[in-house]
Coordinates of C-alpha atoms and ligand atoms in Angstrom, one line a residue:
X4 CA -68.7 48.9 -151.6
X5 CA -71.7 50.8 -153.3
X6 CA -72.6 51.8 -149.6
X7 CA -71.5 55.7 -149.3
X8 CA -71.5 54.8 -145.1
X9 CA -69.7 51.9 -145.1
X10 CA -65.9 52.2 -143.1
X11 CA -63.2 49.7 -141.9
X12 CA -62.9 51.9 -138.3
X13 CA -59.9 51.1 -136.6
X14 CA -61.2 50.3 -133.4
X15 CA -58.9 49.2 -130.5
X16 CA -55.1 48.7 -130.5
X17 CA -52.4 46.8 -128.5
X18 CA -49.1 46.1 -127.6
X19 CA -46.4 43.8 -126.1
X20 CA -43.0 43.5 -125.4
X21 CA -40.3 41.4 -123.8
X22 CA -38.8 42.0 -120.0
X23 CA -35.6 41.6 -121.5
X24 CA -33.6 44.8 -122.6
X25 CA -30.9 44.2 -124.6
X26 CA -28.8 48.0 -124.3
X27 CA -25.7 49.3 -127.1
X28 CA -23.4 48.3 -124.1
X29 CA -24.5 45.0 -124.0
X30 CA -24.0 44.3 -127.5
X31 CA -20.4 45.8 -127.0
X32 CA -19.7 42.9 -124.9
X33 CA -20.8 40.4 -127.8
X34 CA -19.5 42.0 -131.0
X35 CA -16.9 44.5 -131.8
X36 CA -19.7 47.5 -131.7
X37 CA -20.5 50.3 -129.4
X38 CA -22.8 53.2 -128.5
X39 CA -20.9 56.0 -129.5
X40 CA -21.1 54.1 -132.8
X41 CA -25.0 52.3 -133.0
X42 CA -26.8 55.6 -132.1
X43 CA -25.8 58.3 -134.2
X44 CA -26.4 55.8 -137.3
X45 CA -29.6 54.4 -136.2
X46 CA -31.2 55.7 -133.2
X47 CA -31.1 52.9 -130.9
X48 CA -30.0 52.4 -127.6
X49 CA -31.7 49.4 -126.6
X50 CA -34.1 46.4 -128.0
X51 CA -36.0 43.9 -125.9
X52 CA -35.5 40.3 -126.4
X53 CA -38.1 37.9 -125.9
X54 CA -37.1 34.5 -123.7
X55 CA -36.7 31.0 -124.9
X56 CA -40.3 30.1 -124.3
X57 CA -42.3 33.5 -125.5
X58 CA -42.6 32.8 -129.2
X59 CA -44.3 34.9 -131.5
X60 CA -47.7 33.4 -131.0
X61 CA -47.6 34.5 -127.7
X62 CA -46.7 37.7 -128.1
X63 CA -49.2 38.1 -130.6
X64 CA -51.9 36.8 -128.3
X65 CA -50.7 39.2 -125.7
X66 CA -51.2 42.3 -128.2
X67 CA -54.3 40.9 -129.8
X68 CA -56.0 40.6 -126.5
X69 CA -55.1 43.8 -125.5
X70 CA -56.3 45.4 -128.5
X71 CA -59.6 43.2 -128.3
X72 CA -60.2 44.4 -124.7
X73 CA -59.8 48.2 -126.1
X74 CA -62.0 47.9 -129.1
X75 CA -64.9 45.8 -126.7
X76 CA -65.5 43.2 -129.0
X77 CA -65.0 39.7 -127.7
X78 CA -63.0 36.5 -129.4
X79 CA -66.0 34.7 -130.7
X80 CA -66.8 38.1 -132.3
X81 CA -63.9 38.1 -134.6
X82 CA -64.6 36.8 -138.1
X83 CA -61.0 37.3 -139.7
X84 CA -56.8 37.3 -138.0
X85 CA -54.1 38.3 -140.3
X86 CA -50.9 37.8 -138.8
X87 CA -47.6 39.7 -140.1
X88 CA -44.6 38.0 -139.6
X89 CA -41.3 37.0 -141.1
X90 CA -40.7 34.3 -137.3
X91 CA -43.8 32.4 -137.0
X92 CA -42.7 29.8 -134.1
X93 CA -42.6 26.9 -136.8
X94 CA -42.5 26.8 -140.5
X95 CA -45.9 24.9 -139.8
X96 CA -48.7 25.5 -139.1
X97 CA -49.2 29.3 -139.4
X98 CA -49.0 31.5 -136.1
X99 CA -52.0 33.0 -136.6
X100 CA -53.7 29.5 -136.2
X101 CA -51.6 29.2 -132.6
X102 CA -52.9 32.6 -131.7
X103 CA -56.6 31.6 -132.7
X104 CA -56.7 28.8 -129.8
X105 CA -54.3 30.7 -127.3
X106 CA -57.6 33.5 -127.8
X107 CA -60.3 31.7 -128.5
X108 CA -61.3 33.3 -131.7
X109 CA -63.2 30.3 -132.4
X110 CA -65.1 31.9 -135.4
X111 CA -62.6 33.0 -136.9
X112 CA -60.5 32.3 -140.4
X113 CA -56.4 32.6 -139.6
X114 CA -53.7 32.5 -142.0
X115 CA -50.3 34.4 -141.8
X116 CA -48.7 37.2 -144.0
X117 CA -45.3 37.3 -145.6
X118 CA -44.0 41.0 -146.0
X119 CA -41.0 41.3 -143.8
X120 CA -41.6 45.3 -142.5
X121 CA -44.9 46.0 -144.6
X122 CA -46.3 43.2 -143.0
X123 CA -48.9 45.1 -141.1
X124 CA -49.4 47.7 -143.4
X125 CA -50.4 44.4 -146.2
X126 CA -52.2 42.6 -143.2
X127 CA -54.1 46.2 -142.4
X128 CA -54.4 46.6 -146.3
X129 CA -56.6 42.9 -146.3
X130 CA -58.3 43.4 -143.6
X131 CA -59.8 46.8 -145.3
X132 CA -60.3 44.8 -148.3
X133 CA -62.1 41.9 -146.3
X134 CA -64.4 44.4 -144.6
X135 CA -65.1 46.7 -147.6
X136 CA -66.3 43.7 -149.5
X137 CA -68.3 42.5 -147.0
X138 CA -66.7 39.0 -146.3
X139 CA -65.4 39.8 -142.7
X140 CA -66.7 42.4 -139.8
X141 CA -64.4 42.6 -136.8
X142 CA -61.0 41.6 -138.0
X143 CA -58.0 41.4 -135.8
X144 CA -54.4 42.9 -137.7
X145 CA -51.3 41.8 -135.9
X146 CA -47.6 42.1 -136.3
X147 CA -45.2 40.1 -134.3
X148 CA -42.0 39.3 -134.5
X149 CA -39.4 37.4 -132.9
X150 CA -36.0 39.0 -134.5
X151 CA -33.6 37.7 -132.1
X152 CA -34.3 34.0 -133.1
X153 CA -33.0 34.8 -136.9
X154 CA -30.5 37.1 -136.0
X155 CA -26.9 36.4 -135.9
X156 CA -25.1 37.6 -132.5
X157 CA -21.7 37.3 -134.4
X158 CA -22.4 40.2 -137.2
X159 CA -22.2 43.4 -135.9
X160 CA -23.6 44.6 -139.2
X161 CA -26.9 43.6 -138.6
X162 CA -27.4 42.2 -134.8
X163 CA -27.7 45.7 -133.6
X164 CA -30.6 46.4 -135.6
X165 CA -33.2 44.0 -134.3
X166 CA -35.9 43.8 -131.7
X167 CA -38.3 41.6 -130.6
X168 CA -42.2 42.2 -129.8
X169 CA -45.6 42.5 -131.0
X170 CA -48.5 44.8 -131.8
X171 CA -52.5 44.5 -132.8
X172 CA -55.4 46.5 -134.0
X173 CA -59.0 45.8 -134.5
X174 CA -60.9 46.6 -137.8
X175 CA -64.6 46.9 -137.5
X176 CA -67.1 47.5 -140.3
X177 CA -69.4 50.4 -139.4
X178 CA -72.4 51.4 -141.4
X179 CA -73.6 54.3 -139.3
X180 CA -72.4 57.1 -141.5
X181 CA -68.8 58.2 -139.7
X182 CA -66.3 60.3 -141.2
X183 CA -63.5 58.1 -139.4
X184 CA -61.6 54.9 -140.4
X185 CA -59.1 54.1 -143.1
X186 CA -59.1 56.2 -146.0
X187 CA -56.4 54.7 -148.0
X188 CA -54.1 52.3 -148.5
X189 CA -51.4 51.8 -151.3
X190 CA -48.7 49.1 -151.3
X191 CA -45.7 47.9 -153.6
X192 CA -43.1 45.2 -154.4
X193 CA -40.0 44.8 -156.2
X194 CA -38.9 41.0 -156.2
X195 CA -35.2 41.6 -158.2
X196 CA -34.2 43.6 -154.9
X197 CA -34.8 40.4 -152.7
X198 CA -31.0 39.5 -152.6
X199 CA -30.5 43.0 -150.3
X200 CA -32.1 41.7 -146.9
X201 CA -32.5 37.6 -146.8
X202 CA -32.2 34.6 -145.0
X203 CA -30.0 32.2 -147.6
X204 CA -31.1 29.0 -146.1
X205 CA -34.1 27.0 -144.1
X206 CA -36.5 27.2 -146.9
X207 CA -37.1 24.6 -149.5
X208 CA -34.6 25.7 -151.7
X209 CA -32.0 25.4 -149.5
X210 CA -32.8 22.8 -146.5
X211 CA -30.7 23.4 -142.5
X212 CA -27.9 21.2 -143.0
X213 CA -24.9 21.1 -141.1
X214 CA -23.1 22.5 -143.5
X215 CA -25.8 26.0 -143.5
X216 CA -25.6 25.8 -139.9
X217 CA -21.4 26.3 -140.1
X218 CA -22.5 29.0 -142.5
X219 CA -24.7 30.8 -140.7
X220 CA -27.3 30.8 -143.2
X221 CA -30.4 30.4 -141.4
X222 CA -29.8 34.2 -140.5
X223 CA -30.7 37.6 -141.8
X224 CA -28.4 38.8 -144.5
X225 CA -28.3 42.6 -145.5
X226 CA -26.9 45.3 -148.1
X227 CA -27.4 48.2 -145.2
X228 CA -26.0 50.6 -147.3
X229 CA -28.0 50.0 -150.4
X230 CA -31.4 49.5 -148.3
X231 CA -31.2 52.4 -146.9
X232 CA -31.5 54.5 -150.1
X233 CA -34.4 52.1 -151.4
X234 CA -35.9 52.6 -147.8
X235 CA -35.7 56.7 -148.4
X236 CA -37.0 56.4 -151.9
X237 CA -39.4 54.0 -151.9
X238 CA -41.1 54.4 -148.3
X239 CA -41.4 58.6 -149.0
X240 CA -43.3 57.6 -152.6
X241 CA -45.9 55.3 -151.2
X242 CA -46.8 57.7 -148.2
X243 CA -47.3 60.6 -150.0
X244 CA -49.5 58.8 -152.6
X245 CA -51.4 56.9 -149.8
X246 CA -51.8 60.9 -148.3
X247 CA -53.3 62.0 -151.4
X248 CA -55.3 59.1 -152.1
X249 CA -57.0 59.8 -149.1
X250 CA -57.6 63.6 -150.5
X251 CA -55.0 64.9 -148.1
X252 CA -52.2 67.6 -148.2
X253 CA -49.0 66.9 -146.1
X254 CA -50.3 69.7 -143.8
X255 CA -53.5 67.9 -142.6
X256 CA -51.2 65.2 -141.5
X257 CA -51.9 65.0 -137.9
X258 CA -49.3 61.7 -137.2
X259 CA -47.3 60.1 -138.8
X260 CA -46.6 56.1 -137.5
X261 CA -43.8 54.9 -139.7
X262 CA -42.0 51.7 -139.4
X263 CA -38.5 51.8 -137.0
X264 CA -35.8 50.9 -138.9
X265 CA -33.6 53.5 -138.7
X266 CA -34.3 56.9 -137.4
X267 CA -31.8 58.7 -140.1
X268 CA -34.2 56.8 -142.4
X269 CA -37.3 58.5 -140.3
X270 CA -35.9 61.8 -140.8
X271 CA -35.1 62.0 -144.0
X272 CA -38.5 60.4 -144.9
X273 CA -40.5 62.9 -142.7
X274 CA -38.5 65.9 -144.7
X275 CA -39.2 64.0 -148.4
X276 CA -42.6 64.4 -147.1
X277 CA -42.6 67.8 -145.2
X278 CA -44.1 66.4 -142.1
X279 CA -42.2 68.0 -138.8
X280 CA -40.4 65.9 -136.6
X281 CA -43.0 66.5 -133.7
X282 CA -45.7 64.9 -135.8
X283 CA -43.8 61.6 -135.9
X284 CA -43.8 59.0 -133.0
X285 CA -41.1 57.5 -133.2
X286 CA -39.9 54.6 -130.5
X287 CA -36.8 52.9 -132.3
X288 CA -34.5 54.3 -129.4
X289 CA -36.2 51.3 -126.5
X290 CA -37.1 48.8 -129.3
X291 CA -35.2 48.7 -132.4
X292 CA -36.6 47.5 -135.5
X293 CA -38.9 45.0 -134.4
X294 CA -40.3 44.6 -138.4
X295 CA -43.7 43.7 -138.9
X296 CA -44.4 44.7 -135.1
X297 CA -42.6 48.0 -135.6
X298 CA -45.8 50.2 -136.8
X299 CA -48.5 48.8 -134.8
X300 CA -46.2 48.9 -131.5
X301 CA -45.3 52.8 -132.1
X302 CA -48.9 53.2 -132.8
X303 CA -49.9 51.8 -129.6
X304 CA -47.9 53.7 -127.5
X305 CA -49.3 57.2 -129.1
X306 CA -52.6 55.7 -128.6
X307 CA -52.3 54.5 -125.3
X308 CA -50.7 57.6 -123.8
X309 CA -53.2 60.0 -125.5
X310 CA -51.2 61.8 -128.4
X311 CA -53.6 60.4 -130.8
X312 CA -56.9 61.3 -130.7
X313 CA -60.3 61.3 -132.5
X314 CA -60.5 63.0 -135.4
X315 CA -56.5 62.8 -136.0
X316 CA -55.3 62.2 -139.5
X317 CA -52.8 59.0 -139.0
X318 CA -50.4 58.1 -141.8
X319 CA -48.4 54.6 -141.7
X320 CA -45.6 54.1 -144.0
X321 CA -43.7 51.2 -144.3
X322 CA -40.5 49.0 -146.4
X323 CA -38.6 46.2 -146.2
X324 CA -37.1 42.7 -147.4
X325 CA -38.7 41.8 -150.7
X326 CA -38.5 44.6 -151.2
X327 CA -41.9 45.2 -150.0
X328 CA -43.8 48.9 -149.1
X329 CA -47.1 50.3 -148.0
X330 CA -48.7 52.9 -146.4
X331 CA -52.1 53.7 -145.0
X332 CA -54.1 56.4 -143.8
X333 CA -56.7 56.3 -141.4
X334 CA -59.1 59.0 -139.6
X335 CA -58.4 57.8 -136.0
X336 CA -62.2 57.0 -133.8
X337 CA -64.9 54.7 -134.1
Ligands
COA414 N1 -20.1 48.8 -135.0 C1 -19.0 49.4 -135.5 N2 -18.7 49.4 -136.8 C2 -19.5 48.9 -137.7 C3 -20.8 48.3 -137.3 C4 -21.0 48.2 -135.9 N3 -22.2 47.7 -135.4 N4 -21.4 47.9 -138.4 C5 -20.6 48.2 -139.4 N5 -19.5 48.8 -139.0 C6 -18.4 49.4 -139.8 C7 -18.3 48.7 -141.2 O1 -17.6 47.5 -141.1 C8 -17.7 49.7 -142.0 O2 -16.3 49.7 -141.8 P1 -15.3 49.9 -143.0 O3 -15.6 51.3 -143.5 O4 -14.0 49.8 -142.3 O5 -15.6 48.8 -144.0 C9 -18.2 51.0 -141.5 O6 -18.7 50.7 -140.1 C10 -19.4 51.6 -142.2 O7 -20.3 50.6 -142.5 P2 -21.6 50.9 -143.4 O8 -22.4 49.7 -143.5 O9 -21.3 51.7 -144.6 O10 -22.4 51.9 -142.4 P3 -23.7 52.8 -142.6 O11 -23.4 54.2 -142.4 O12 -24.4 52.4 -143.9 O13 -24.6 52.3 -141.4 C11 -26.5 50.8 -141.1 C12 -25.0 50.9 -141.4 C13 -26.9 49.3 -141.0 C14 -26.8 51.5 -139.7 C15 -27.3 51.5 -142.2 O14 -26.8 51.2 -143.5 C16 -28.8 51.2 -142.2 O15 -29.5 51.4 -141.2 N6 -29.3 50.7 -143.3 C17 -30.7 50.3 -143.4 C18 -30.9 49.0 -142.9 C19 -32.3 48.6 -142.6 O16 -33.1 49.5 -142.3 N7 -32.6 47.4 -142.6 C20 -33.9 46.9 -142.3 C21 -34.8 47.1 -143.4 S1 -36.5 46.9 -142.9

């Protein structure tokens, strides 16, 4: 850290998402729901659903290698994988050790992060940490989640929500005296909200048993209402201290990348922060909220089709079951 030079450059990124679109129609046809209803409140129109054999090991493996192939750096290269997700394919072993053989990364040390939405923003956050210390030099970040396996297609509170999909960045330690990389990072948690978005059973406290199966509770809960407030509050608070942590005003924010949930959420975020609406990518409407996949998907997309550029200040901001929130700010280029 006593090196003035040194930066965690974000250096590639990547994306993937399922054939399947799910649209609001469809879902009309399952619960008691409909367009006219799911879009003005959320912004969603469709989500993509992955099949019975694309887990979320695979779908990070497809957005890792994607984002591997961008940066230039090859598997054996990368020392460090933190995975985001809330739907690793099985309660054991961690995804991120699936994804290290489906890759390759045979040098690598794998272990899986727990923070619902901020997921990526807390994987992004160690991976910073990792490289800044000196302990790791390429690191792979990925989010992926699939949604649709702990969702339940009989509430129409929540099933319209939820996508499925993944997304990856590269973090590489550069020495050579850029201005670019990630400037800041801030993150929070507040445990006594945890009852407002959870899954009651399939943990150790409470085992699947026929009886939570009846129940329904190996799917996600939620307090909509209240979570959305909480979202406003506490997503707007971390951004704008992760902004000035970098030594930034709201003007010099070139993008802001925050997570999908809700586009009213968006909105009123991107006016707590006075960042215009063109300055936002935004891709809820085709993917819903895919959680920890959300922000590095959306980023992606900006990347890939050249809004982003060199030079660009990018701002993440994130929240979600915990609760959990984080935001980062990077100067995009290697
Ligand atoms: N279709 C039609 N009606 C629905 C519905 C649906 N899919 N879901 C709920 N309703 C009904 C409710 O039953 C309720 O009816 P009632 O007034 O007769 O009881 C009414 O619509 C209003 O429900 P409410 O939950 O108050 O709506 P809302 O305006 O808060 O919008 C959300 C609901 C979920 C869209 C909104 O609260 C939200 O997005 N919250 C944030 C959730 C979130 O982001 N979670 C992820 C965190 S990372």
């Amino acid at each position: 850290m006593n090196n003035p030079n040194l930066r965690a450059v974000v250096t590639g990124t990547g994306g993937y998402l399922p054939e399947r679109v799910l649209t609001n129609d469809d879902l009309s046809k399952m619960v008691d729901t409909s367009d006219a209803w799911i879009y003005p409140r959320t912004g969603i129109r469709s989500r993509r659903i992955a099949g019975a054999d694309e887990n979320v090991s695979d779908m990070a493996a497809a957005a890792s290698r994607q984002a591997m192939e961008r940066a230039g750096v090859r598997p054996e290269e990368i020392d460090l994988l933190v995975l985001a997700t809330i739907t690793p394919d099985t309660p054991l072993p961690a995804a991120s050790c699936l994804v290290q053989d489906k890759l390759g990364l045979v040098n690598a040390t794998c272990f899986d992060i727990v923070a619902a939405c901020s997921g990526f923003i807390y994987a992004l956050d160690v991976a910073r940490q990792y490289v800044l210390s000196g302990a790791a030099r390429k690191v792979l970040v990925a989010g992926s989640e699939k949604m649709s396996a702990i969702t339940d297609w009989t509430d129409r509170t929540t099933c319209i929500l939820f996508g499925d999909g993944a997304g990856a960045v590269v973090v590489e330690r550069s020495e050579g005296g850029t201005q670019n990389g990630i400037l800041s990072t801030a993150t929070g948690t507040d445990g006594s909200l945890a009852p407002l978005l959870y899954v009651p059973a399939g943990g150790s406290a409470r085992p699947t048993t026929a009886e939570t199966l009846a129940a329904r509770e190996g799917f996600v809960r939620m307090d909509g209402h209240t979570i959305f407030k909480y979202a406003v509050r506490n997503m707007a608070g971390v951004t704008a201290k992760a902004v000035a942590d970098a030594g930034l005003k709201p003007s010099d924010v070139d993008w802001f990348v925050p997570h999908q949930a809700n586009l009213r959420i968006i909105q009123a975020v991107a006016k707590t922060m006075d960042v215009p609406m063109e300055r936002v990518v935004t891709n809820i409407e085709t993917t819903g909220n895919t959680t920890a996949a959300s922000i590095p998907l959306a980023l992606h997309a900006a990347v890939a089709d050249g809004r982003i550029r060199d030079g660009d200040n990018v701002v993440f901001g994130s929240f979600g079951a915990g609760l959990t929130w984080g935001a980062a700010v990077v100067r995009w280029g290697k």
